[in-house]
Short mmCIF file of C-alpha atoms in Angstrom, two decimals:
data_model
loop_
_atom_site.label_atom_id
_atom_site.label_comp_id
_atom_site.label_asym_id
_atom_site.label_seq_id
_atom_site.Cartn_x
_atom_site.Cartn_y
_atom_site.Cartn_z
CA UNK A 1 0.00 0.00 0.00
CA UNK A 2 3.03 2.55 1.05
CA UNK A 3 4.68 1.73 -2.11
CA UNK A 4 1.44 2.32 -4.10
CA UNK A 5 1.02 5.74 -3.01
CA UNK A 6 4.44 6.63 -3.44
CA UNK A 7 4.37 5.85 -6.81
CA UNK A 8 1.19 7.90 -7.08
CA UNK A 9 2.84 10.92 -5.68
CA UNK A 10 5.18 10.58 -8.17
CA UNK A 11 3.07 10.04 -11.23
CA UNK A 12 1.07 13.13 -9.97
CA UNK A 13 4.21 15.15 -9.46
CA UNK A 14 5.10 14.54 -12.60
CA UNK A 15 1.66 15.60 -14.50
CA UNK A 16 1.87 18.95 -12.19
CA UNK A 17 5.58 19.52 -13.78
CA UNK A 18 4.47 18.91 -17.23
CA UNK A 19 1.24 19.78 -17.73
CA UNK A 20 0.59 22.63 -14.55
CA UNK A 21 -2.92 20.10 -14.48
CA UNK A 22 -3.99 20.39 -10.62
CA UNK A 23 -6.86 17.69 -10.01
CA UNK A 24 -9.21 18.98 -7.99
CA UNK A 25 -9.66 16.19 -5.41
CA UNK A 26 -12.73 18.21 -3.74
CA UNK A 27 -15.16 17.06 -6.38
CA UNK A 28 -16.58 13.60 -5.10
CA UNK A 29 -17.58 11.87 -8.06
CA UNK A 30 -21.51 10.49 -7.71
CA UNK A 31 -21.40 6.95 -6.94
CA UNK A 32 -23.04 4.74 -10.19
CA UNK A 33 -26.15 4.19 -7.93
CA UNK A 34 -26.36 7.72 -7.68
CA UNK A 35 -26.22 8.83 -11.21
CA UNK A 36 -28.67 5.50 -12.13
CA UNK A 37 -30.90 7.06 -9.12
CA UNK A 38 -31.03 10.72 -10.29
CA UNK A 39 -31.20 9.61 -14.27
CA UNK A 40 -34.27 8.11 -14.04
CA UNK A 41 -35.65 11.05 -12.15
CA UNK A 42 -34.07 13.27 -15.34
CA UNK A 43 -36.38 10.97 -17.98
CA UNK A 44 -38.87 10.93 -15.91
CA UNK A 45 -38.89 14.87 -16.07
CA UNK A 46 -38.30 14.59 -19.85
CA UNK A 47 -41.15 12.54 -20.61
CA UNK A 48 -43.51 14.47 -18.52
CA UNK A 49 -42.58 17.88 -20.21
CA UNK A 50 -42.82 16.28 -23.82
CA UNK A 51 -46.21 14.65 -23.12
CA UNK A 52 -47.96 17.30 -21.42
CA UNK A 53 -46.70 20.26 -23.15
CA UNK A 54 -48.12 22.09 -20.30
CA UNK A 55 -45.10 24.89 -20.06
CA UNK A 56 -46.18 25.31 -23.91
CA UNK A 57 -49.78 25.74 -23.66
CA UNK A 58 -48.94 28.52 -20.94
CA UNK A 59 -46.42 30.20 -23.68
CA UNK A 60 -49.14 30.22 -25.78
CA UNK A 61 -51.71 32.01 -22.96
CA UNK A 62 -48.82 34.02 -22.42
CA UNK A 63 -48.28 35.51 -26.42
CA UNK A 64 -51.95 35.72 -26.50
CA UNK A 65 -51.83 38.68 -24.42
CA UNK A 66 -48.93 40.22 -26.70
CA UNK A 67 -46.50 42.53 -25.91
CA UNK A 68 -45.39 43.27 -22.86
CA UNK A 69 -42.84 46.17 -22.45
CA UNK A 70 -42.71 47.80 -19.13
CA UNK A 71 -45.31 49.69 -17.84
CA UNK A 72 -47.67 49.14 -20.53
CA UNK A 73 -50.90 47.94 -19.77
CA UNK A 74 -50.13 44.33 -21.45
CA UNK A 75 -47.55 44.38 -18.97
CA UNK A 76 -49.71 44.78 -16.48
CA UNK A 77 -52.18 42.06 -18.23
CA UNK A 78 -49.43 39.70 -18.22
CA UNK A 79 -48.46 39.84 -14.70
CA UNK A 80 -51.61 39.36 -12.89
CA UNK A 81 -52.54 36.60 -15.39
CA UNK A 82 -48.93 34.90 -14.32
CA UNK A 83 -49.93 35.13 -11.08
CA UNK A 84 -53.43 33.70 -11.15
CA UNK A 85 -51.57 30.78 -13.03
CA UNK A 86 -48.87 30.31 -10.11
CA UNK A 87 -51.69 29.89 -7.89
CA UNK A 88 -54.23 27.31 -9.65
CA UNK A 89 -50.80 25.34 -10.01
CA UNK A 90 -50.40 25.29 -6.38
CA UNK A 91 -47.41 26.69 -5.30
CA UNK A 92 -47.21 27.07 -2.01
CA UNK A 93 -46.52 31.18 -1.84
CA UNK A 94 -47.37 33.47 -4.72
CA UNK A 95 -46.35 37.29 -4.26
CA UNK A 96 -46.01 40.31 -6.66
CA UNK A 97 -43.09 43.10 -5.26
CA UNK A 98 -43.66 46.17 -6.50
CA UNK A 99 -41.15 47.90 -9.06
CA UNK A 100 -41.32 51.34 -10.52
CA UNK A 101 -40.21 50.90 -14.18
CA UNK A 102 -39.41 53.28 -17.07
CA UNK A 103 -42.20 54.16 -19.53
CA UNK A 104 -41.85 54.58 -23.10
CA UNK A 105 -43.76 54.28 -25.98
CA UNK A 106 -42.86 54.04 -29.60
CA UNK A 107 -46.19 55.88 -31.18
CA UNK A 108 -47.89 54.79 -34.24
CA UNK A 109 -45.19 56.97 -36.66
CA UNK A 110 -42.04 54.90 -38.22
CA UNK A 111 -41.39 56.27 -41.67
CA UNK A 112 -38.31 56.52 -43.41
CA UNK A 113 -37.32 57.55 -47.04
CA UNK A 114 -34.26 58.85 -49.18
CA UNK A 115 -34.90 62.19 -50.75
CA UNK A 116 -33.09 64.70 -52.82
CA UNK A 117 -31.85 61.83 -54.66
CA UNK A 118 -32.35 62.05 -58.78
CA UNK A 119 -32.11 58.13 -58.95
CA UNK A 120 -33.59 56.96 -55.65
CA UNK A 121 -36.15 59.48 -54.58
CA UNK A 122 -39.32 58.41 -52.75
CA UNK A 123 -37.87 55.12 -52.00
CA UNK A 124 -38.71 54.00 -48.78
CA UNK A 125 -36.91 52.61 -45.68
CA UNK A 126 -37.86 49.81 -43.31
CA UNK A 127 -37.33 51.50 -40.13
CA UNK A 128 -38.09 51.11 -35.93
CA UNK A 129 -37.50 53.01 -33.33
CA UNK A 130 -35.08 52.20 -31.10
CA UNK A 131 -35.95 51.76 -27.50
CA UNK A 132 -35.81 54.80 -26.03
CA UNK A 133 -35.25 57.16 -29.00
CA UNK A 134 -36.85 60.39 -28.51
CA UNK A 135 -39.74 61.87 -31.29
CA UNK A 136 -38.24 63.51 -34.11
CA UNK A 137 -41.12 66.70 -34.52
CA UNK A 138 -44.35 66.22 -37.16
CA UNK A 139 -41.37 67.40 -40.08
CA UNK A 140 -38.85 64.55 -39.05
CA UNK A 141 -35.09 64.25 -39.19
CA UNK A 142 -33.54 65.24 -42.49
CA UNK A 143 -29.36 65.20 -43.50
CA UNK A 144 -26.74 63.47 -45.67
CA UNK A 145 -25.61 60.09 -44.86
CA UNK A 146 -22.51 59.60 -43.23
CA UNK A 147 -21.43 55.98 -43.38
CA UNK A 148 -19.42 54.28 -40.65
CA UNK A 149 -18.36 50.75 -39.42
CA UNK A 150 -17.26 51.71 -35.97
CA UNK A 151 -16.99 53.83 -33.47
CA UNK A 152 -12.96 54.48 -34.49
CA UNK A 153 -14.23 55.51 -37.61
CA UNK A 154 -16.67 58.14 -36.68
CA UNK A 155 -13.91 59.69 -34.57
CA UNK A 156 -11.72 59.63 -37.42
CA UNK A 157 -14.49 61.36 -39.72
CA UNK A 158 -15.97 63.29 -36.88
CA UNK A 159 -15.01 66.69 -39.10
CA UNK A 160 -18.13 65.33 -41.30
CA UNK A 161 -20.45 64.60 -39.06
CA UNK A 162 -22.22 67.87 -38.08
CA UNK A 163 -25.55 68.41 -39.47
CA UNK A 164 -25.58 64.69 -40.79
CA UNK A 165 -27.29 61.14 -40.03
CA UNK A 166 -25.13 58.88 -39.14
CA UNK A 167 -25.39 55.41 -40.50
CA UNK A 168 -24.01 52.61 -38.70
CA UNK A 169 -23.41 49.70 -41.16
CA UNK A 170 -21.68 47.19 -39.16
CA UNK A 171 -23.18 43.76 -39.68
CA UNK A 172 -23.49 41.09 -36.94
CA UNK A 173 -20.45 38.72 -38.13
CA UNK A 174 -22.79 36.08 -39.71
CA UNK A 175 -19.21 34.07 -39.21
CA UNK A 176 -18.72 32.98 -35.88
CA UNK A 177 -20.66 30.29 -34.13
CA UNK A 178 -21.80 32.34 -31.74
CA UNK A 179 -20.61 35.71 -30.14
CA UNK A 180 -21.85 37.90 -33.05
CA UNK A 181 -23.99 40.00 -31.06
CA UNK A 182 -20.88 40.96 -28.53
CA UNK A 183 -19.23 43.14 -31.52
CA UNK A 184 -22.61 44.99 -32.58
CA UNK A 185 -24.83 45.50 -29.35
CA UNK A 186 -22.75 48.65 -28.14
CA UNK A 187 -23.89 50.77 -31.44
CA UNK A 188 -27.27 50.52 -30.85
CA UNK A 189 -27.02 51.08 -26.88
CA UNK A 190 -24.16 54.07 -27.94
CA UNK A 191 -24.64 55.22 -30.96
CA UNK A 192 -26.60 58.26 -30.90
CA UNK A 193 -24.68 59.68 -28.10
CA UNK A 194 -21.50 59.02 -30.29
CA UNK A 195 -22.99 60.48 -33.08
CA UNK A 196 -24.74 63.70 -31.07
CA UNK A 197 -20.82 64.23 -29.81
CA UNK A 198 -19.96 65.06 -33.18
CA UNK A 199 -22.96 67.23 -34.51
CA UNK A 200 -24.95 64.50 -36.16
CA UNK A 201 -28.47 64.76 -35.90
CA UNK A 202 -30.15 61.46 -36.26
CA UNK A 203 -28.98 57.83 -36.27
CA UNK A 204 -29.79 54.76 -38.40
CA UNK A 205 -28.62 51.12 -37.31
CA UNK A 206 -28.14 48.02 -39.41
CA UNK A 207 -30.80 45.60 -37.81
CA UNK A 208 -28.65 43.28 -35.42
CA UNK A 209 -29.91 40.03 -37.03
CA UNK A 210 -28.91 36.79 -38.63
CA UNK A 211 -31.89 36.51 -40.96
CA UNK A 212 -31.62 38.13 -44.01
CA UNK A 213 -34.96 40.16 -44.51
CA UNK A 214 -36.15 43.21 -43.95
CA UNK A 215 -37.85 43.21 -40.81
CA UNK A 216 -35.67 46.00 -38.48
CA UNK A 217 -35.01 44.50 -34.59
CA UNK A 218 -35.36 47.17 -32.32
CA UNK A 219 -33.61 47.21 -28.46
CA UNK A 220 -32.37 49.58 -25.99
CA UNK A 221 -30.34 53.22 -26.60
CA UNK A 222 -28.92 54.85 -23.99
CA UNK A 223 -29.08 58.89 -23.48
CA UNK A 224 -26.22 59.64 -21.27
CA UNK A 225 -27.40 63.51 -20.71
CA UNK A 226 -24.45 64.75 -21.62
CA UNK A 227 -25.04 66.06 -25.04
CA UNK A 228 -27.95 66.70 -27.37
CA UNK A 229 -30.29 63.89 -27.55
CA UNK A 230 -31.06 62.62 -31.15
CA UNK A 231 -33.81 60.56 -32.83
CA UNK A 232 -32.54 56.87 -33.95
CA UNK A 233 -33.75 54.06 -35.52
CA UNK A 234 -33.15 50.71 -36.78
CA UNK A 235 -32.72 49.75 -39.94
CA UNK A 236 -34.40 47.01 -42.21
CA UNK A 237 -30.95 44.30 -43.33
CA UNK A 238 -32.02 43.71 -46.77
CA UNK A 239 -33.16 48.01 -46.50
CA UNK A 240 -29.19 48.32 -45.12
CA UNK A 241 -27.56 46.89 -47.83
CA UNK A 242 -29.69 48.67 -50.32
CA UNK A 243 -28.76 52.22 -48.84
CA UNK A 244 -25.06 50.95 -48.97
CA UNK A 245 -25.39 50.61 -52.47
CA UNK A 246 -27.27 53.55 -53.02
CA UNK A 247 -24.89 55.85 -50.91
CA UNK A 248 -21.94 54.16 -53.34
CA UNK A 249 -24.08 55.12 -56.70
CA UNK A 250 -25.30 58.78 -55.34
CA UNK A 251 -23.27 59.81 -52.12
CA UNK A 252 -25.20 63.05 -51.68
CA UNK A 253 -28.19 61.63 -51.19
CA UNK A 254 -30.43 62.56 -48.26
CA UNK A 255 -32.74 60.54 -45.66
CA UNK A 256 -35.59 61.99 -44.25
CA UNK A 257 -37.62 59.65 -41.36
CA UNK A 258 -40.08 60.46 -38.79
CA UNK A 259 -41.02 58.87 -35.40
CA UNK A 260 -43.44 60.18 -32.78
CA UNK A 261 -42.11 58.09 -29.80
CA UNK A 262 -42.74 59.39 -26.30
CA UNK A 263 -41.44 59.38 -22.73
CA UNK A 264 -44.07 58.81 -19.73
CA UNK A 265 -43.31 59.23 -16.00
CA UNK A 266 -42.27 56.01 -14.62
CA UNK A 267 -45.25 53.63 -13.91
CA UNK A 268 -45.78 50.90 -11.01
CA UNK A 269 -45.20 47.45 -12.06
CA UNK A 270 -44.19 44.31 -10.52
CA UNK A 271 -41.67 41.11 -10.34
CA UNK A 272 -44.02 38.15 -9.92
CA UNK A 273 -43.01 35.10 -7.36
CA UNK A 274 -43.87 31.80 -6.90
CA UNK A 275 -42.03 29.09 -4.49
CA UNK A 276 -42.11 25.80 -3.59
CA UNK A 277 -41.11 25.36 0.16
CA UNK A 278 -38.16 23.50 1.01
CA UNK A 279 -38.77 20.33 3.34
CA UNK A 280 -35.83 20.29 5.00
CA UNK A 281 -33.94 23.28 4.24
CA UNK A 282 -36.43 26.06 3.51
CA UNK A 283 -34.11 29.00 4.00
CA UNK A 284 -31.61 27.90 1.54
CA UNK A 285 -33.58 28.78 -2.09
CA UNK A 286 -32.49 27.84 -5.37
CA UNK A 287 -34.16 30.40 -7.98
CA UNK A 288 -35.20 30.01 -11.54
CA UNK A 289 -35.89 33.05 -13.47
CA UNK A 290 -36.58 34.77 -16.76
CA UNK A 291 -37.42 38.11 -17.80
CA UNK A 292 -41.35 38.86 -18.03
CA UNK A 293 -41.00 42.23 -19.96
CA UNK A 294 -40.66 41.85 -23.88
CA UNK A 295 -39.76 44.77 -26.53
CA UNK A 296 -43.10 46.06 -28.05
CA UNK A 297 -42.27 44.27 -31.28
CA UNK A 298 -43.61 40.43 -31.87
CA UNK A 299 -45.06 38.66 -28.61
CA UNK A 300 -41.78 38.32 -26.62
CA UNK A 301 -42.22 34.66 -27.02
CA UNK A 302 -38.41 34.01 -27.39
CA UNK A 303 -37.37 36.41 -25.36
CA UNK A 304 -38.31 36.03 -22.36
CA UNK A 305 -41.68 34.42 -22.34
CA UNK A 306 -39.64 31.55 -23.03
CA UNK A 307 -37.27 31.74 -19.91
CA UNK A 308 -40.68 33.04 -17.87
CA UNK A 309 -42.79 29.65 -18.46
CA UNK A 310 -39.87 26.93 -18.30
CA UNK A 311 -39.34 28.83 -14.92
CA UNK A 312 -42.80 28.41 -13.96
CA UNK A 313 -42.93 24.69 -15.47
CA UNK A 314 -39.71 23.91 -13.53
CA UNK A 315 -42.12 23.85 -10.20
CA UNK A 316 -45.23 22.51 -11.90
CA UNK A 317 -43.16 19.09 -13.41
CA UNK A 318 -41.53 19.07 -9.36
CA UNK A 319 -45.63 18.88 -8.42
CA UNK A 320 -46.26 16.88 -11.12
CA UNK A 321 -43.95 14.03 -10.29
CA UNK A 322 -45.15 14.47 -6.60
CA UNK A 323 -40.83 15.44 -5.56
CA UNK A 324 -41.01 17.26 -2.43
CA UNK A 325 -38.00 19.23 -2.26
CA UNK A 326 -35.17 19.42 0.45
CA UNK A 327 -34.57 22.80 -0.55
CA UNK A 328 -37.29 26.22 -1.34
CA UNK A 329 -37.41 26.47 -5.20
CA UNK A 330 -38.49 29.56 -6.10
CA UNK A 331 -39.45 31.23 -9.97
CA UNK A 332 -39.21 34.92 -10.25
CA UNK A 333 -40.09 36.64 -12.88
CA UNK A 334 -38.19 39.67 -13.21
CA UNK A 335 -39.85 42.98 -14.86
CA UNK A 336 -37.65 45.58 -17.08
CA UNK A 337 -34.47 43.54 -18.02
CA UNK A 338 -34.78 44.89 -21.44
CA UNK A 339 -34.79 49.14 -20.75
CA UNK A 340 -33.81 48.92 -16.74
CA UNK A 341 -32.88 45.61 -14.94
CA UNK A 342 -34.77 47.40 -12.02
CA UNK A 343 -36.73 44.15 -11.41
CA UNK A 344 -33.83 42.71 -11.26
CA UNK A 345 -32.21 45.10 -8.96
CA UNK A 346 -35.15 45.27 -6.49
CA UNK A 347 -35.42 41.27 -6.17
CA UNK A 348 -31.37 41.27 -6.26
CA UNK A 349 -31.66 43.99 -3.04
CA UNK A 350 -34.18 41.80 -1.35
CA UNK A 351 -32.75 38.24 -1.90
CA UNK A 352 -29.52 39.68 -0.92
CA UNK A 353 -30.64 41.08 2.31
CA UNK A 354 -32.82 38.46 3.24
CA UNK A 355 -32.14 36.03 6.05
CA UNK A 356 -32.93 33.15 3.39
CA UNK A 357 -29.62 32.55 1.84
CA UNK A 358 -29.47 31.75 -2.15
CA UNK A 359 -27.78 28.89 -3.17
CA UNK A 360 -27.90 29.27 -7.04
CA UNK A 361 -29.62 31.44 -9.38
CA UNK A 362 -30.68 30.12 -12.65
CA UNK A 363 -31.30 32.32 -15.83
CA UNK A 364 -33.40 31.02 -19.06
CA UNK A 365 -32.90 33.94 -21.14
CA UNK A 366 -31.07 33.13 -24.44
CA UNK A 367 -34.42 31.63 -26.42
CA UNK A 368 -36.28 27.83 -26.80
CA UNK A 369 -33.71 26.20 -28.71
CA UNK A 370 -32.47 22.26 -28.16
CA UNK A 371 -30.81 22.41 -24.75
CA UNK A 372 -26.91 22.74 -24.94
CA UNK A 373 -25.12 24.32 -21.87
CA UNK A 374 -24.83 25.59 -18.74
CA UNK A 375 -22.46 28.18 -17.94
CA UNK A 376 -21.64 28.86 -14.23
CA UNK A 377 -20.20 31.63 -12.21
CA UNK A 378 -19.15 30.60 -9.21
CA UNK A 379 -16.19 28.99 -7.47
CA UNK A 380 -14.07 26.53 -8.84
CA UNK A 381 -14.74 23.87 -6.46
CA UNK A 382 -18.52 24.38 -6.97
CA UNK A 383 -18.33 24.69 -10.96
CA UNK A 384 -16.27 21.02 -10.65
CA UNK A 385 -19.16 19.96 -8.21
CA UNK A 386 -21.57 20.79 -10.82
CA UNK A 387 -19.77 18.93 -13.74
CA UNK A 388 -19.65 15.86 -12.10
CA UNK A 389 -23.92 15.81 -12.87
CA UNK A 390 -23.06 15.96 -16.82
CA UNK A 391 -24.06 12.42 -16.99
CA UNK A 392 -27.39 12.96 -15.88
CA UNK A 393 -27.60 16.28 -17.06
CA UNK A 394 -27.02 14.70 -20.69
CA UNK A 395 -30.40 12.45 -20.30
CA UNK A 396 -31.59 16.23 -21.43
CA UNK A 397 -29.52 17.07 -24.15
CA UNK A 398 -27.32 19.30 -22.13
CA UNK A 399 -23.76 19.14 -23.77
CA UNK A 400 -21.60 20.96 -21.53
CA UNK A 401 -20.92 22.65 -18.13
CA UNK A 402 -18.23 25.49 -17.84
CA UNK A 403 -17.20 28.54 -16.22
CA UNK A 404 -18.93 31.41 -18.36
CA UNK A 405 -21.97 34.52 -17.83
CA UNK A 406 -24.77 33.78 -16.47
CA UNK A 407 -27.86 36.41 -17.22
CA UNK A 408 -28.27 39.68 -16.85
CA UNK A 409 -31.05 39.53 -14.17
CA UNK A 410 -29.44 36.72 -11.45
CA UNK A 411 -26.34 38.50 -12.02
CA UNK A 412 -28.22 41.12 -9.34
CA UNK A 413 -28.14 38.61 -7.03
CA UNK A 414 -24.78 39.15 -5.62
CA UNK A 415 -25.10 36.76 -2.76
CA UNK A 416 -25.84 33.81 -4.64
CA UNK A 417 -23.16 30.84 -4.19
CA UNK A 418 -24.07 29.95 -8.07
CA UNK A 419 -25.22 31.93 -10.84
CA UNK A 420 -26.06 29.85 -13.87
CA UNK A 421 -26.92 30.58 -17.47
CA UNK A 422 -29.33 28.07 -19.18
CA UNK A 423 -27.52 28.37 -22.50
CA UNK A 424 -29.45 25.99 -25.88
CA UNK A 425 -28.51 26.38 -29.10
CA UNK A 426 -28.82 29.82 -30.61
CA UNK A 427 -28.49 29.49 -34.62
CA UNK A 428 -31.89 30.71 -34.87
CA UNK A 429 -31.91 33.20 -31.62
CA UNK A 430 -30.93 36.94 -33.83
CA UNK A 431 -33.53 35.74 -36.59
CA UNK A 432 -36.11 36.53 -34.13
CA UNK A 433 -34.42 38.81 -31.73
CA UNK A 434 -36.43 42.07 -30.96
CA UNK A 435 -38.84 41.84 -33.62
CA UNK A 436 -41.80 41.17 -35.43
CA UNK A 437 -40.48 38.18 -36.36
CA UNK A 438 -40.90 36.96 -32.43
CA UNK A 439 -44.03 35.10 -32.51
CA UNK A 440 -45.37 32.28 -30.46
CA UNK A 441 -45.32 30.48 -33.90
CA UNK A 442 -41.27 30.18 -34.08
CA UNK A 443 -41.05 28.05 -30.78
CA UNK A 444 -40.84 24.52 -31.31
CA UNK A 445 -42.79 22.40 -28.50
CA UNK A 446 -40.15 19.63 -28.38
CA UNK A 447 -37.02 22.10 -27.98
CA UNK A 448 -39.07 24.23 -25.48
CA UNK A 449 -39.77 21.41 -23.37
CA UNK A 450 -36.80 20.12 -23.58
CA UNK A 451 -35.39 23.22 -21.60
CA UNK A 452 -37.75 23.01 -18.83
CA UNK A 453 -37.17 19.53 -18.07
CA UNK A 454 -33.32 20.53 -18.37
CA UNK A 455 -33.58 23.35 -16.06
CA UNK A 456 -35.78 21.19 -13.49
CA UNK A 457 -33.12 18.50 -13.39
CA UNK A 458 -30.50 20.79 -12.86
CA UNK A 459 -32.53 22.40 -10.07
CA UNK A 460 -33.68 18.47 -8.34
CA UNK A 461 -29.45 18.25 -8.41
CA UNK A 462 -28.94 21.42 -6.58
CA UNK A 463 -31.62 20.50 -4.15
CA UNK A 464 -30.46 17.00 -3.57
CA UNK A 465 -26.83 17.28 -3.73
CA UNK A 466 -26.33 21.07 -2.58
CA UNK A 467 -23.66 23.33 -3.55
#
């Protein structure tokens, strides 16, 4: 036995020299009774979300309300119809807490359409506002184009900007796997205030999207306050490419577009909260959560009634499969994540001062596609913990645990031991993202089910194993 364990040492001092490989002897590996044990729970959670469809029926309740962007009165619809539902399902507490949230409204006026131009006058633009923008007057916003990929190449043509619409023609790269939106999101949320800082006095955006039509995807722009506010909208892809070409053909072309958006005084709204006691440890809470606000555009069925319902189904299949949990499971349904986060704020300030303590914090926010990953911020130890359940966490299709970002709404709860990203594939995600194109009719029953019973096994794991 000694002269086993010496020769372990050394084989393990020698993969340290070479490799810098620690293993992390902390993990416990599940024992194969274990992993047989919680697998069959996993299927059994599978089959019951694929033959009910019950989390889909409720997306469909859900989208038949519409819209829902904060402090509209779907909004309002929405929320006390979520929590009549939490209640008939029988969880055991069912709250609303109370959020003030930003109101804006886009108006009934998106028109766009290139004039003084001998060869392309009248033509018309496919245009939305983006959230936030500000109304552009009954005349509307009229300039030359000036055309730029980036932010370092306004500055370096900032002499030309005064007077002019900017026109930000930086497509999502339809080239990586994923990631695309990380190099394009920041001219939407920036890009009037970069243009303002130079004179310009209106913005158009290339539509963030993967789908080549011409349907524009709206989605938050920030004012800063610190100089001139301007109107801006998105742009139409297919509409995009055609002013590029026009701009090449007649550069001195003009665009003239009109919006009669409008800001409201902040309006009363609410998170909505439903929980499952814990048996034996009710004051340590695993939460489930998606955002219940949705841009005005579509039926927010991908984003977030998606992540709302499979967070709602994740306690109705632990009722439905009569599993009592050790631990208090609790959905929240977070208002304002798109224009605010302040239902995510006000929960995050409440969970974190509570006497409960929150063991992880689960996200569903990245659309209702075949389940993938889960990405985890936490501790290394815990993140090892967690990948040690990949083989049961595969009986859902997930492919993958690893360190990465979990949403932007847990990411409020700063106490949380765990805060986890549900993460399915996303090919299809910026087809739909922020637009009309996000209908109830684009989610596929099978892949949205799929999540909920993938989320609910990874939340019976938590509870059974702890963190």
């Amino acid at each position: 036995m000694k002269k086993f364990s010496s020769f372990a040492l050394t084989v393990l001092f020698i993969l340290i020299s070479l490799t810098g490989y620690i293993p992390n002897t902390n993990a416990q590996t599940l024992s194969n009774k274990k992993i047989t044990g919680y697998k069959k729970v996993a299927k059994q959670f599978v089959r019951r979300a694929l033959e009910d469809r019950k989390g889909y029926h409720l997306l469909k309740e859900l989208t038949d309300i519409g819209s829902r962007l904060s402090g509209s009165e779907n909004s309002i619809k929405a929320i006390y119809w979520a929590k009549q539902k939490m209640e008939s399902l029988g969880f055991d507490k069912v709250w609303l807490q109370p959020v003030m949230v930003p109101h804006w409204e886009r108006g009934n006026i998106e028109e766009a359409k290139i004039v003084l131009s001998k060869k392309y006058n009248g033509r018309k633009l496919a245009v939305r506002a983006l959230g936030g923008s500000i109304a552009t007057g009954k005349n509307g916003i009229q300039g030359k184009i000036l055309s730029v990929k980036s932010f370092d190449e306004l500055r370096a043509k900032k002499d030309q900007a005064k007077g002019k619409i900017v026109f930000f023609d930086r497509p999502l790269d339809q080239g990586l796997y994923s990631g695309g939106y990380g190099g394009v999101w920041s001219y939407r949320v920036f890009g009037p205030d970069s243009a303002a800082k130079y004179g310009a006095v209106g913005l158009l955006l290339r539509s963030i999207t993967t789908k080549f039509d011409n349907v524009p995807h709206t989605g938050v722009t920030i004012y800063s306050g610190k100089v001139k506010k301007i109107p801006a909208v998105a742009v139409g892809y297919l509409d995009s490419d055609f002013l590029r070409m026009a701009l090449k053909k007649d550069p001195n072309l003009e665009v003239n577009f009109k919006l009669n958006s409008k800001w409201f005084p902040d309006a009363k709204s609410f998170n909505v909260i439903g929980e499952i006691k814990g048996s034996e440890f009710p004051n340590q809470i695993i939460t489930v959560g998606g955002h219940f606000d949705s841009w005005d555009l579509g039926v927010g069925a991908n984003d977030d009634g998606t992540g709302s319902i499979q967070s709602m189904e994740v306690l109705d299949l632990f009722k439905r499969l009569n599993i009592k949990p050790k631990r208090t499971i609790r959905a929240v349904l977070f208002i304002n994540e798109e224009n605010g986060l302040r239902g995510a704020k006000v929960y995050g300030a409440y969970a974190d001062s509570s006497p409960q303590k929150t063991i992880a914090a689960i996200e569903s926010d990245a659309g209702s596609g075949t389940p993938r990953t889960f990405d985890i911020d936490s501790d290394s130890l815990t993140i090892a913990k967690i990948k040690t359940w990949l083989p049961v966490l595969n009986e859902t299709g997930i492919l993958q645990i690893k360190k990465g970002s979990h949403g932007a709404d847990v990411g409020q709860i700063k106490s949380a031991k765990a805060r986890i990203g549900y993460a399915p594939d996303g090919q299809r995600y910026f087809d739909y993202h922020h637009s009309d194109n996000d209908q109830f009719s684009i989610i596929h029953p099978r892949e949205f089910e799929l999540g909920s019973a993938a989320i609910a096994t990874l939340v019976y794991m938590i509870d059974r194993e702890g963190l």
